[in-house]
Amino acid sequence: MGRSEASVARSAWTRKTRSSGVPEHRAGVLPLPAPGERIGLIAGNGRFPIIFSDNARRLGFTVTAVAHVDITLPELEHHVDRIHWVKIGQFNKVIKALKGDGVRQAVMLGGVKKVSLFDVRPDMRAIMMARRVKEWKDDVMLREFAAEMEREGILILESTFGLGEVLVERGVLTRRTPSDSEWEDIREGWQVARDIGRMDIGQCVVIKDGVVVAVEAVEGTDEAILRGGTLAGNGAVVVKRSKPQQDLRFDLPAIGPGTIKTMQSVKALTLAIEAGRSVILDRQDMIAAANDSGITVVGITDEDVTREG
């Protein structure tokens, strides 16, 4: 690994103190892995696990993946050093696989559609973990999962670990910029997305001319865009952001070429995504597709939607 890559890796290991409701011993700098060490990957759907694995190996890490049958892309096995396949709910197998490979730190990347959870056949360990949970909400369940992993000596890292270059930056990312009316919809959609996130409903809102036509729930972002865009007709605005209480270890908002393809199919015109807390998958392909379709992609923060104009 060259000097420049080593510098990138070193910067990826450092994490500042955050008041995110996680155990006190997480404050400050975590005992993160160094290049040459093994890191675990608990993989859901989509290309995010593949992009992480490629980058982690480029930085000198060895990657052990635990992938989920019928959810994780099979091609992941060609991008990791070792892979174990499990079914949703086989929590004990996840732990055994990671511990068996000597994994002490891991990331959780890629989603699992909530509708898939209706088919879960949990093992006894998953059942016991579920009994300790007071609320059946995503964040609560995931935090308990991470706590159980930690009790087994496996620390769950932030999902942005080593991936600073795929985070959405602030500003317009495409040739086309939002119109004044689209900025109005972005501001309104941003507030609505914050509210549904606070209630742990979803991350995405579809809006047109000040009217919210769809909010994401169990169906996921693409289906919400299809539903909202069909109702709105040409020119819908899509807003996606993290939850106000987002634990950065889990379920960061992600966009990619598939998002643009879905927007194209319903002639949605603008995509506003939270800067610094969201990721772009296959960036070059996504931006090229957006430019070819005349779709705007813009990274925003609270500051952008609270100012006038």
PDB file of C-alpha atoms in Angstrom:
ATOM      1  CA  MET A   1       0.000   0.000   0.000  1.00  0.00           C
ATOM      2  CA  GLY A   2       1.422   3.373  -1.049  1.00  0.00           C
ATOM      3  CA  ARG A   3       1.889   6.388   1.182  1.00  0.00           C
ATOM      4  CA  SER A   4      -1.235   8.170  -0.085  1.00  0.00           C
ATOM      5  CA  GLU A   5      -3.390   5.091   0.519  1.00  0.00           C
ATOM      6  CA  ALA A   6      -1.892   4.660   3.968  1.00  0.00           C
ATOM      7  CA  SER A   7      -2.811   8.251   4.767  1.00  0.00           C
ATOM      8  CA  VAL A   8      -6.373   7.617   3.645  1.00  0.00           C
ATOM      9  CA  ALA A   9      -6.517   4.506   5.780  1.00  0.00           C
ATOM     10  CA  ARG A  10      -5.144   6.267   8.849  1.00  0.00           C
ATOM     11  CA  SER A  11      -7.716   9.031   8.513  1.00  0.00           C
ATOM     12  CA  ALA A  12     -10.427   6.394   8.231  1.00  0.00           C
ATOM     13  CA  TRP A  13      -9.452   4.846  11.580  1.00  0.00           C
ATOM     14  CA  THR A  14      -9.967   7.975  13.641  1.00  0.00           C
ATOM     15  CA  ARG A  15     -13.435   8.707  14.916  1.00  0.00           C
ATOM     16  CA  LYS A  16     -14.371  11.732  16.998  1.00  0.00           C
ATOM     17  CA  THR A  17     -16.511  11.625  20.100  1.00  0.00           C
ATOM     18  CA  ARG A  18     -20.233  11.625  19.395  1.00  0.00           C
ATOM     19  CA  SER A  19     -23.191  11.720  21.763  1.00  0.00           C
ATOM     20  CA  SER A  20     -25.168   9.021  19.932  1.00  0.00           C
ATOM     21  CA  GLY A  21     -26.517   7.059  22.851  1.00  0.00           C
ATOM     22  CA  VAL A  22     -23.968   4.260  22.529  1.00  0.00           C
ATOM     23  CA  PRO A  23     -21.990   2.877  25.505  1.00  0.00           C
ATOM     24  CA  GLU A  24     -19.587   5.270  27.194  1.00  0.00           C
ATOM     25  CA  HIS A  25     -16.500   3.288  26.280  1.00  0.00           C
ATOM     26  CA  ARG A  26     -17.225   4.095  22.617  1.00  0.00           C
ATOM     27  CA  ALA A  27     -16.463   7.760  23.242  1.00  0.00           C
ATOM     28  CA  GLY A  28     -13.229   9.102  21.838  1.00  0.00           C
ATOM     29  CA  VAL A  29     -11.011   7.060  19.542  1.00  0.00           C
ATOM     30  CA  LEU A  30     -12.104   3.460  19.088  1.00  0.00           C
ATOM     31  CA  PRO A  31      -9.707   0.497  18.878  1.00  0.00           C
ATOM     32  CA  LEU A  32     -10.169   0.260  15.120  1.00  0.00           C
ATOM     33  CA  PRO A  33      -8.380  -2.303  12.951  1.00  0.00           C
ATOM     34  CA  ALA A  34      -5.197  -1.420  11.107  1.00  0.00           C
ATOM     35  CA  PRO A  35      -4.404  -2.494   7.535  1.00  0.00           C
ATOM     36  CA  GLY A  36      -3.440  -6.149   7.465  1.00  0.00           C
ATOM     37  CA  GLU A  37      -6.002  -7.058  10.106  1.00  0.00           C
ATOM     38  CA  ARG A  38      -9.272  -8.849   9.420  1.00  0.00           C
ATOM     39  CA  ILE A  39     -12.536  -6.945   9.403  1.00  0.00           C
ATOM     40  CA  GLY A  40     -15.997  -8.474   9.356  1.00  0.00           C
ATOM     41  CA  LEU A  41     -18.811  -7.525   7.009  1.00  0.00           C
ATOM     42  CA  ILE A  42     -22.424  -8.369   7.822  1.00  0.00           C
ATOM     43  CA  ALA A  43     -23.981  -7.920   4.397  1.00  0.00           C
ATOM     44  CA  GLY A  44     -27.510  -7.086   3.343  1.00  0.00           C
ATOM     45  CA  ASN A  45     -28.727  -6.290  -0.156  1.00  0.00           C
ATOM     46  CA  GLY A  46     -27.417  -3.990  -2.879  1.00  0.00           C
ATOM     47  CA  ARG A  47     -23.920  -3.025  -3.977  1.00  0.00           C
ATOM     48  CA  PHE A  48     -22.813  -1.226  -0.813  1.00  0.00           C
ATOM     49  CA  PRO A  49     -21.189  -4.397   0.662  1.00  0.00           C
ATOM     50  CA  ILE A  50     -19.258  -4.950  -2.592  1.00  0.00           C
ATOM     51  CA  ILE A  51     -18.022  -1.362  -2.740  1.00  0.00           C
ATOM     52  CA  PHE A  52     -16.929  -1.543   0.904  1.00  0.00           C
ATOM     53  CA  SER A  53     -15.106  -4.840   0.381  1.00  0.00           C
ATOM     54  CA  ASP A  54     -13.215  -3.612  -2.666  1.00  0.00           C
ATOM     55  CA  ASN A  55     -12.121  -0.478  -0.842  1.00  0.00           C
ATOM     56  CA  ALA A  56     -11.208  -2.302   2.380  1.00  0.00           C
ATOM     57  CA  ARG A  57      -9.017  -4.785   0.525  1.00  0.00           C
ATOM     58  CA  ARG A  58      -7.386  -1.967  -1.436  1.00  0.00           C
ATOM     59  CA  LEU A  59      -6.494  -0.380   1.909  1.00  0.00           C
ATOM     60  CA  GLY A  60      -4.917  -3.633   3.075  1.00  0.00           C
ATOM     61  CA  PHE A  61      -7.659  -5.249   5.148  1.00  0.00           C
ATOM     62  CA  THR A  62      -8.703  -8.878   4.993  1.00  0.00           C
ATOM     63  CA  VAL A  63     -12.488  -9.184   4.756  1.00  0.00           C
ATOM     64  CA  THR A  64     -14.703 -11.916   6.163  1.00  0.00           C
ATOM     65  CA  ALA A  65     -18.312 -11.545   5.042  1.00  0.00           C
ATOM     66  CA  VAL A  66     -21.469 -12.997   6.510  1.00  0.00           C
ATOM     67  CA  ALA A  67     -24.034 -12.833   3.712  1.00  0.00           C
ATOM     68  CA  HIS A  68     -27.771 -13.534   3.743  1.00  0.00           C
ATOM     69  CA  VAL A  69     -29.345 -16.093   1.431  1.00  0.00           C
ATOM     70  CA  ASP A  70     -31.757 -14.595  -1.137  1.00  0.00           C
ATOM     71  CA  ILE A  71     -30.838 -11.069   0.029  1.00  0.00           C
ATOM     72  CA  THR A  72     -27.110 -10.452  -0.503  1.00  0.00           C
ATOM     73  CA  LEU A  73     -25.802 -10.323  -4.077  1.00  0.00           C
ATOM     74  CA  PRO A  74     -24.064 -13.671  -4.812  1.00  0.00           C
ATOM     75  CA  GLU A  75     -21.205 -11.835  -6.558  1.00  0.00           C
ATOM     76  CA  LEU A  76     -20.019 -10.572  -3.167  1.00  0.00           C
ATOM     77  CA  GLU A  77     -18.089 -13.828  -2.775  1.00  0.00           C
ATOM     78  CA  HIS A  78     -15.690 -12.639  -5.487  1.00  0.00           C
ATOM     79  CA  HIS A  79     -14.903  -9.438  -3.565  1.00  0.00           C
ATOM     80  CA  VAL A  80     -14.049 -10.807  -0.104  1.00  0.00           C
ATOM     81  CA  ASP A  81     -11.427 -13.133   1.325  1.00  0.00           C
ATOM     82  CA  ARG A  82     -13.945 -15.438   2.944  1.00  0.00           C
ATOM     83  CA  ILE A  83     -17.739 -15.659   2.945  1.00  0.00           C
ATOM     84  CA  HIS A  84     -20.306 -17.448   5.110  1.00  0.00           C
ATOM     85  CA  TRP A  85     -23.945 -17.729   4.027  1.00  0.00           C
ATOM     86  CA  VAL A  86     -26.757 -17.602   6.584  1.00  0.00           C
ATOM     87  CA  LYS A  87     -30.498 -17.033   6.582  1.00  0.00           C
ATOM     88  CA  ILE A  88     -32.149 -14.044   8.242  1.00  0.00           C
ATOM     89  CA  GLY A  89     -32.595 -14.813  11.928  1.00  0.00           C
ATOM     90  CA  GLN A  90     -29.659 -17.229  12.224  1.00  0.00           C
ATOM     91  CA  PHE A  91     -27.909 -14.974  14.701  1.00  0.00           C
ATOM     92  CA  ASN A  92     -25.835 -17.685  16.319  1.00  0.00           C
ATOM     93  CA  LYS A  93     -24.342 -18.639  12.944  1.00  0.00           C
ATOM     94  CA  VAL A  94     -23.366 -15.011  12.354  1.00  0.00           C
ATOM     95  CA  ILE A  95     -21.441 -14.871  15.618  1.00  0.00           C
ATOM     96  CA  LYS A  96     -19.806 -18.266  15.135  1.00  0.00           C
ATOM     97  CA  ALA A  97     -18.676 -17.372  11.622  1.00  0.00           C
ATOM     98  CA  LEU A  98     -17.077 -14.096  12.662  1.00  0.00           C
ATOM     99  CA  LYS A  99     -15.485 -15.424  15.837  1.00  0.00           C
ATOM    100  CA  GLY A 100     -14.251 -18.489  13.983  1.00  0.00           C
ATOM    101  CA  ASP A 101     -12.323 -16.222  11.631  1.00  0.00           C
ATOM    102  CA  GLY A 102     -10.915 -14.129  14.464  1.00  0.00           C
ATOM    103  CA  VAL A 103     -12.962 -11.021  13.659  1.00  0.00           C
ATOM    104  CA  ARG A 104     -12.974  -8.370  16.383  1.00  0.00           C
ATOM    105  CA  GLN A 105     -14.467  -5.437  14.444  1.00  0.00           C
ATOM    106  CA  ALA A 106     -17.216  -5.518  11.839  1.00  0.00           C
ATOM    107  CA  VAL A 107     -19.496  -3.297   9.805  1.00  0.00           C
ATOM    108  CA  MET A 108     -23.134  -3.803   8.821  1.00  0.00           C
ATOM    109  CA  LEU A 109     -23.832  -2.712   5.245  1.00  0.00           C
ATOM    110  CA  GLY A 110     -26.703  -3.123   2.827  1.00  0.00           C
ATOM    111  CA  GLY A 111     -30.353  -3.166   3.695  1.00  0.00           C
ATOM    112  CA  VAL A 112     -32.873  -5.831   4.496  1.00  0.00           C
ATOM    113  CA  LYS A 113     -36.363  -4.929   3.351  1.00  0.00           C
ATOM    114  CA  LYS A 114     -38.789  -4.956   6.228  1.00  0.00           C
ATOM    115  CA  VAL A 115     -41.124  -7.187   4.241  1.00  0.00           C
ATOM    116  CA  SER A 116     -38.368  -9.847   4.280  1.00  0.00           C
ATOM    117  CA  LEU A 117     -38.561  -9.908   8.058  1.00  0.00           C
ATOM    118  CA  PHE A 118     -42.036 -11.421   7.881  1.00  0.00           C
ATOM    119  CA  ASP A 119     -40.405 -14.663   6.662  1.00  0.00           C
ATOM    120  CA  VAL A 120     -37.795 -14.857   9.432  1.00  0.00           C
ATOM    121  CA  ARG A 121     -37.383 -18.117  11.318  1.00  0.00           C
ATOM    122  CA  PRO A 122     -35.155 -16.973  14.187  1.00  0.00           C
ATOM    123  CA  ASP A 123     -32.822 -19.244  16.070  1.00  0.00           C
ATOM    124  CA  MET A 124     -32.963 -19.422  19.849  1.00  0.00           C
ATOM    125  CA  ARG A 125     -30.321 -16.746  20.277  1.00  0.00           C
ATOM    126  CA  ALA A 126     -32.282 -14.328  18.100  1.00  0.00           C
ATOM    127  CA  ILE A 127     -35.455 -15.115  20.051  1.00  0.00           C
ATOM    128  CA  MET A 128     -33.724 -14.405  23.362  1.00  0.00           C
ATOM    129  CA  MET A 129     -32.343 -11.142  21.988  1.00  0.00           C
ATOM    130  CA  ALA A 130     -35.786 -10.103  20.743  1.00  0.00           C
ATOM    131  CA  ARG A 131     -37.259 -10.696  24.185  1.00  0.00           C
ATOM    132  CA  ARG A 132     -34.924  -8.071  25.624  1.00  0.00           C
ATOM    133  CA  VAL A 133     -36.134  -5.426  23.183  1.00  0.00           C
ATOM    134  CA  LYS A 134     -38.775  -3.064  24.533  1.00  0.00           C
ATOM    135  CA  GLU A 135     -39.716  -1.509  21.176  1.00  0.00           C
ATOM    136  CA  TRP A 136     -39.904  -3.195  17.788  1.00  0.00           C
ATOM    137  CA  LYS A 137     -38.252  -0.349  15.939  1.00  0.00           C
ATOM    138  CA  ASP A 138     -35.327  -0.584  13.537  1.00  0.00           C
ATOM    139  CA  ASP A 139     -32.851   1.413  15.591  1.00  0.00           C
ATOM    140  CA  VAL A 140     -33.751  -0.327  18.846  1.00  0.00           C
ATOM    141  CA  MET A 141     -33.402  -3.784  17.307  1.00  0.00           C
ATOM    142  CA  LEU A 142     -30.116  -2.940  15.609  1.00  0.00           C
ATOM    143  CA  ARG A 143     -28.627  -1.459  18.774  1.00  0.00           C
ATOM    144  CA  GLU A 144     -29.513  -4.622  20.664  1.00  0.00           C
ATOM    145  CA  PHE A 145     -27.927  -6.681  17.889  1.00  0.00           C
ATOM    146  CA  ALA A 146     -24.753  -4.583  18.151  1.00  0.00           C
ATOM    147  CA  ALA A 147     -24.764  -4.885  21.940  1.00  0.00           C
ATOM    148  CA  GLU A 148     -25.024  -8.670  21.697  1.00  0.00           C
ATOM    149  CA  MET A 149     -22.146  -8.728  19.220  1.00  0.00           C
ATOM    150  CA  GLU A 150     -20.101  -6.601  21.574  1.00  0.00           C
ATOM    151  CA  ARG A 151     -20.775  -8.995  24.435  1.00  0.00           C
ATOM    152  CA  GLU A 152     -19.155 -11.608  22.202  1.00  0.00           C
ATOM    153  CA  GLY A 153     -16.118  -9.389  21.657  1.00  0.00           C
ATOM    154  CA  ILE A 154     -17.060  -8.038  18.214  1.00  0.00           C
ATOM    155  CA  LEU A 155     -17.319  -4.258  17.899  1.00  0.00           C
ATOM    156  CA  ILE A 156     -19.709  -2.878  15.274  1.00  0.00           C
ATOM    157  CA  LEU A 157     -18.103   0.129  13.556  1.00  0.00           C
ATOM    158  CA  GLU A 158     -19.768   3.033  11.804  1.00  0.00           C
ATOM    159  CA  SER A 159     -20.918   2.050   8.334  1.00  0.00           C
ATOM    160  CA  THR A 160     -18.828   4.870   6.828  1.00  0.00           C
ATOM    161  CA  PHE A 161     -15.607   3.234   8.072  1.00  0.00           C
ATOM    162  CA  GLY A 162     -12.952   3.703   5.390  1.00  0.00           C
ATOM    163  CA  LEU A 163     -15.508   5.045   2.904  1.00  0.00           C
ATOM    164  CA  GLY A 164     -15.131   8.813   3.100  1.00  0.00           C
ATOM    165  CA  GLU A 165     -14.885   9.093  -0.682  1.00  0.00           C
ATOM    166  CA  VAL A 166     -18.393   7.687  -1.229  1.00  0.00           C
ATOM    167  CA  LEU A 167     -20.126  10.074   1.164  1.00  0.00           C
ATOM    168  CA  VAL A 168     -22.415  12.603  -0.505  1.00  0.00           C
ATOM    169  CA  GLU A 169     -20.837  16.056  -0.575  1.00  0.00           C
ATOM    170  CA  ARG A 170     -22.755  19.275  -0.192  1.00  0.00           C
ATOM    171  CA  GLY A 171     -23.878  21.067  -3.337  1.00  0.00           C
ATOM    172  CA  VAL A 172     -25.243  20.296  -6.791  1.00  0.00           C
ATOM    173  CA  LEU A 173     -23.615  17.155  -8.223  1.00  0.00           C
ATOM    174  CA  THR A 174     -25.120  17.310 -11.706  1.00  0.00           C
ATOM    175  CA  ARG A 175     -25.254  19.757 -14.600  1.00  0.00           C
ATOM    176  CA  ARG A 176     -28.833  20.758 -13.938  1.00  0.00           C
ATOM    177  CA  THR A 177     -29.622  22.776 -10.786  1.00  0.00           C
ATOM    178  CA  PRO A 178     -32.927  22.895  -8.879  1.00  0.00           C
ATOM    179  CA  SER A 179     -35.434  25.565  -9.885  1.00  0.00           C
ATOM    180  CA  ASP A 180     -36.892  27.924  -7.282  1.00  0.00           C
ATOM    181  CA  SER A 181     -40.073  25.857  -7.046  1.00  0.00           C
ATOM    182  CA  GLU A 182     -38.037  22.665  -6.659  1.00  0.00           C
ATOM    183  CA  TRP A 183     -36.078  24.266  -3.811  1.00  0.00           C
ATOM    184  CA  GLU A 184     -39.402  24.990  -2.114  1.00  0.00           C
ATOM    185  CA  ASP A 185     -40.346  21.322  -2.452  1.00  0.00           C
ATOM    186  CA  ILE A 186     -36.917  20.264  -1.198  1.00  0.00           C
ATOM    187  CA  ARG A 187     -37.319  22.386   1.935  1.00  0.00           C
ATOM    188  CA  GLU A 188     -40.803  21.047   2.615  1.00  0.00           C
ATOM    189  CA  GLY A 189     -39.796  17.465   1.871  1.00  0.00           C
ATOM    190  CA  TRP A 190     -36.767  17.769   4.138  1.00  0.00           C
ATOM    191  CA  GLN A 191     -38.944  18.592   7.123  1.00  0.00           C
ATOM    192  CA  VAL A 192     -41.395  15.785   6.350  1.00  0.00           C
ATOM    193  CA  ALA A 193     -38.537  13.296   5.922  1.00  0.00           C
ATOM    194  CA  ARG A 194     -37.165  14.373   9.294  1.00  0.00           C
ATOM    195  CA  ASP A 195     -40.555  13.754  10.899  1.00  0.00           C
ATOM    196  CA  ILE A 196     -41.081  10.289   9.406  1.00  0.00           C
ATOM    197  CA  GLY A 197     -37.510   9.428  10.350  1.00  0.00           C
ATOM    198  CA  ARG A 198     -38.103  10.468  13.932  1.00  0.00           C
ATOM    199  CA  MET A 199     -41.055   8.062  13.984  1.00  0.00           C
ATOM    200  CA  ASP A 200     -38.849   5.321  12.476  1.00  0.00           C
ATOM    201  CA  ILE A 201     -41.089   5.017   9.407  1.00  0.00           C
ATOM    202  CA  GLY A 202     -38.624   5.643   6.577  1.00  0.00           C
ATOM    203  CA  GLN A 203     -36.063   7.986   5.020  1.00  0.00           C
ATOM    204  CA  CYS A 204     -37.604   9.131   1.737  1.00  0.00           C
ATOM    205  CA  VAL A 205     -40.357  11.538   0.682  1.00  0.00           C
ATOM    206  CA  VAL A 206     -41.760  12.277  -2.783  1.00  0.00           C
ATOM    207  CA  ILE A 207     -43.275  15.734  -3.198  1.00  0.00           C
ATOM    208  CA  LYS A 208     -44.554  17.993  -5.971  1.00  0.00           C
ATOM    209  CA  ASP A 209     -45.813  21.587  -5.808  1.00  0.00           C
ATOM    210  CA  GLY A 210     -45.869  21.459  -2.013  1.00  0.00           C
ATOM    211  CA  VAL A 211     -47.974  18.282  -1.879  1.00  0.00           C
ATOM    212  CA  VAL A 212     -46.444  15.150  -0.342  1.00  0.00           C
ATOM    213  CA  VAL A 213     -47.479  12.288  -2.623  1.00  0.00           C
ATOM    214  CA  ALA A 214     -45.558   9.421  -0.989  1.00  0.00           C
ATOM    215  CA  VAL A 215     -43.497   8.587   2.073  1.00  0.00           C
ATOM    216  CA  GLU A 216     -41.270   5.553   2.345  1.00  0.00           C
ATOM    217  CA  ALA A 217     -42.409   2.772   4.651  1.00  0.00           C
ATOM    218  CA  VAL A 218     -41.744  -0.982   4.496  1.00  0.00           C
ATOM    219  CA  GLU A 219     -41.606  -1.039   0.686  1.00  0.00           C
ATOM    220  CA  GLY A 220     -38.269   0.811   0.448  1.00  0.00           C
ATOM    221  CA  THR A 221     -37.064   3.875  -1.448  1.00  0.00           C
ATOM    222  CA  ASP A 222     -37.460   2.653  -5.033  1.00  0.00           C
ATOM    223  CA  GLU A 223     -41.045   1.558  -4.506  1.00  0.00           C
ATOM    224  CA  ALA A 224     -41.857   4.840  -2.768  1.00  0.00           C
ATOM    225  CA  ILE A 225     -40.433   6.754  -5.752  1.00  0.00           C
ATOM    226  CA  LEU A 226     -42.458   4.635  -8.185  1.00  0.00           C
ATOM    227  CA  ARG A 227     -45.647   5.145  -6.222  1.00  0.00           C
ATOM    228  CA  GLY A 228     -45.119   8.855  -5.635  1.00  0.00           C
ATOM    229  CA  GLY A 229     -43.890   9.594  -9.137  1.00  0.00           C
ATOM    230  CA  THR A 230     -46.853   7.810 -10.680  1.00  0.00           C
ATOM    231  CA  LEU A 231     -49.252   9.865  -8.591  1.00  0.00           C
ATOM    232  CA  ALA A 232     -47.427  13.164  -9.129  1.00  0.00           C
ATOM    233  CA  GLY A 233     -46.789  12.928 -12.850  1.00  0.00           C
ATOM    234  CA  ASN A 234     -43.785  14.660 -14.424  1.00  0.00           C
ATOM    235  CA  GLY A 235     -41.427  16.674 -12.258  1.00  0.00           C
ATOM    236  CA  ALA A 236     -41.652  15.111  -8.794  1.00  0.00           C
ATOM    237  CA  VAL A 237     -38.964  15.893  -6.212  1.00  0.00           C
ATOM    238  CA  VAL A 238     -37.425  13.092  -4.135  1.00  0.00           C
ATOM    239  CA  VAL A 239     -35.896  13.912  -0.741  1.00  0.00           C
ATOM    240  CA  LYS A 240     -33.908  11.365   1.251  1.00  0.00           C
ATOM    241  CA  ARG A 241     -32.156  11.879   4.574  1.00  0.00           C
ATOM    242  CA  SER A 242     -31.052  10.032   7.693  1.00  0.00           C
ATOM    243  CA  LYS A 243     -33.220   9.893  10.762  1.00  0.00           C
ATOM    244  CA  PRO A 244     -32.595  12.621  13.371  1.00  0.00           C
ATOM    245  CA  GLN A 245     -31.641   9.877  15.823  1.00  0.00           C
ATOM    246  CA  GLN A 246     -29.607   7.936  13.237  1.00  0.00           C
ATOM    247  CA  ASP A 247     -26.969   5.614  14.642  1.00  0.00           C
ATOM    248  CA  LEU A 248     -24.206   5.835  12.040  1.00  0.00           C
ATOM    249  CA  ARG A 249     -23.482   2.131  12.428  1.00  0.00           C
ATOM    250  CA  PHE A 250     -26.723   1.217  10.696  1.00  0.00           C
ATOM    251  CA  ASP A 251     -28.775   1.883   7.583  1.00  0.00           C
ATOM    252  CA  LEU A 252     -27.296   5.090   6.198  1.00  0.00           C
ATOM    253  CA  PRO A 253     -29.259   6.491   3.247  1.00  0.00           C
ATOM    254  CA  ALA A 254     -27.771   5.351  -0.050  1.00  0.00           C
ATOM    255  CA  ILE A 255     -28.369   6.263  -3.684  1.00  0.00           C
ATOM    256  CA  GLY A 256     -26.980   4.873  -6.904  1.00  0.00           C
ATOM    257  CA  PRO A 257     -27.690   4.253 -10.583  1.00  0.00           C
ATOM    258  CA  GLY A 258     -30.765   2.237  -9.638  1.00  0.00           C
ATOM    259  CA  THR A 259     -32.228   5.294  -7.921  1.00  0.00           C
ATOM    260  CA  ILE A 260     -31.814   7.341 -11.093  1.00  0.00           C
ATOM    261  CA  LYS A 261     -33.313   4.560 -13.219  1.00  0.00           C
ATOM    262  CA  THR A 262     -36.361   4.466 -10.957  1.00  0.00           C
ATOM    263  CA  MET A 263     -36.733   8.248 -11.137  1.00  0.00           C
ATOM    264  CA  GLN A 264     -36.426   8.117 -14.926  1.00  0.00           C
ATOM    265  CA  SER A 265     -39.267   5.619 -15.140  1.00  0.00           C
ATOM    266  CA  VAL A 266     -41.715   8.055 -13.505  1.00  0.00           C
ATOM    267  CA  LYS A 267     -40.099  11.251 -14.845  1.00  0.00           C
ATOM    268  CA  ALA A 268     -39.130  12.537 -11.408  1.00  0.00           C
ATOM    269  CA  LEU A 269     -36.805  15.497 -11.855  1.00  0.00           C
ATOM    270  CA  THR A 270     -34.862  16.247  -8.660  1.00  0.00           C
ATOM    271  CA  LEU A 271     -33.148  14.147  -5.993  1.00  0.00           C
ATOM    272  CA  ALA A 272     -32.070  15.859  -2.759  1.00  0.00           C
ATOM    273  CA  ILE A 273     -29.935  13.696  -0.477  1.00  0.00           C
ATOM    274  CA  GLU A 274     -28.355  14.488   2.883  1.00  0.00           C
ATOM    275  CA  ALA A 275     -24.709  15.495   2.582  1.00  0.00           C
ATOM    276  CA  GLY A 276     -22.147  13.927   4.906  1.00  0.00           C
ATOM    277  CA  ARG A 277     -24.504  11.229   6.201  1.00  0.00           C
ATOM    278  CA  SER A 278     -25.449   9.441   2.964  1.00  0.00           C
ATOM    279  CA  VAL A 279     -23.499   7.432   0.425  1.00  0.00           C
ATOM    280  CA  ILE A 280     -23.356   7.305  -3.369  1.00  0.00           C
ATOM    281  CA  LEU A 281     -22.876   3.876  -4.893  1.00  0.00           C
ATOM    282  CA  ASP A 282     -21.153   3.702  -8.294  1.00  0.00           C
ATOM    283  CA  ARG A 283     -20.821   7.472  -8.364  1.00  0.00           C
ATOM    284  CA  GLN A 284     -19.607   7.979 -11.930  1.00  0.00           C
ATOM    285  CA  ASP A 285     -22.335   5.806 -13.413  1.00  0.00           C
ATOM    286  CA  MET A 286     -24.996   7.463 -11.282  1.00  0.00           C
ATOM    287  CA  ILE A 287     -23.993  11.040 -12.134  1.00  0.00           C
ATOM    288  CA  ALA A 288     -23.674  10.174 -15.825  1.00  0.00           C
ATOM    289  CA  ALA A 289     -27.142   8.628 -15.833  1.00  0.00           C
ATOM    290  CA  ALA A 290     -28.594  11.662 -14.064  1.00  0.00           C
ATOM    291  CA  ASN A 291     -26.979  14.083 -16.517  1.00  0.00           C
ATOM    292  CA  ASP A 292     -28.165  12.050 -19.502  1.00  0.00           C
ATOM    293  CA  SER A 293     -31.718  12.170 -18.137  1.00  0.00           C
ATOM    294  CA  GLY A 294     -31.725  15.816 -17.078  1.00  0.00           C
ATOM    295  CA  ILE A 295     -32.174  14.821 -13.437  1.00  0.00           C
ATOM    296  CA  THR A 296     -30.779  17.033 -10.675  1.00  0.00           C
ATOM    297  CA  VAL A 297     -28.897  15.498  -7.753  1.00  0.00           C
ATOM    298  CA  VAL A 298     -28.050  17.817  -4.872  1.00  0.00           C
ATOM    299  CA  GLY A 299     -26.434  17.161  -1.490  1.00  0.00           C
ATOM    300  CA  ILE A 300     -27.986  19.256   1.269  1.00  0.00           C
ATOM    301  CA  THR A 301     -27.800  19.901   4.997  1.00  0.00           C
ATOM    302  CA  ASP A 302     -30.071  21.572   7.532  1.00  0.00           C
ATOM    303  CA  GLU A 303     -28.407  24.884   6.706  1.00  0.00           C
ATOM    304  CA  ASP A 304     -29.484  24.683   3.072  1.00  0.00           C
ATOM    305  CA  VAL A 305     -33.147  24.163   3.844  1.00  0.00           C
ATOM    306  CA  THR A 306     -33.493  26.689   6.652  1.00  0.00           C
ATOM    307  CA  ARG A 307     -32.093  29.673   4.778  1.00  0.00           C
ATOM    308  CA  GLU A 308     -34.212  31.747   2.426  1.00  0.00           C
ATOM    309  CA  GLY A 309     -33.774  31.494  -1.349  1.00  0.00           C
TER     310      GLY A 309
END
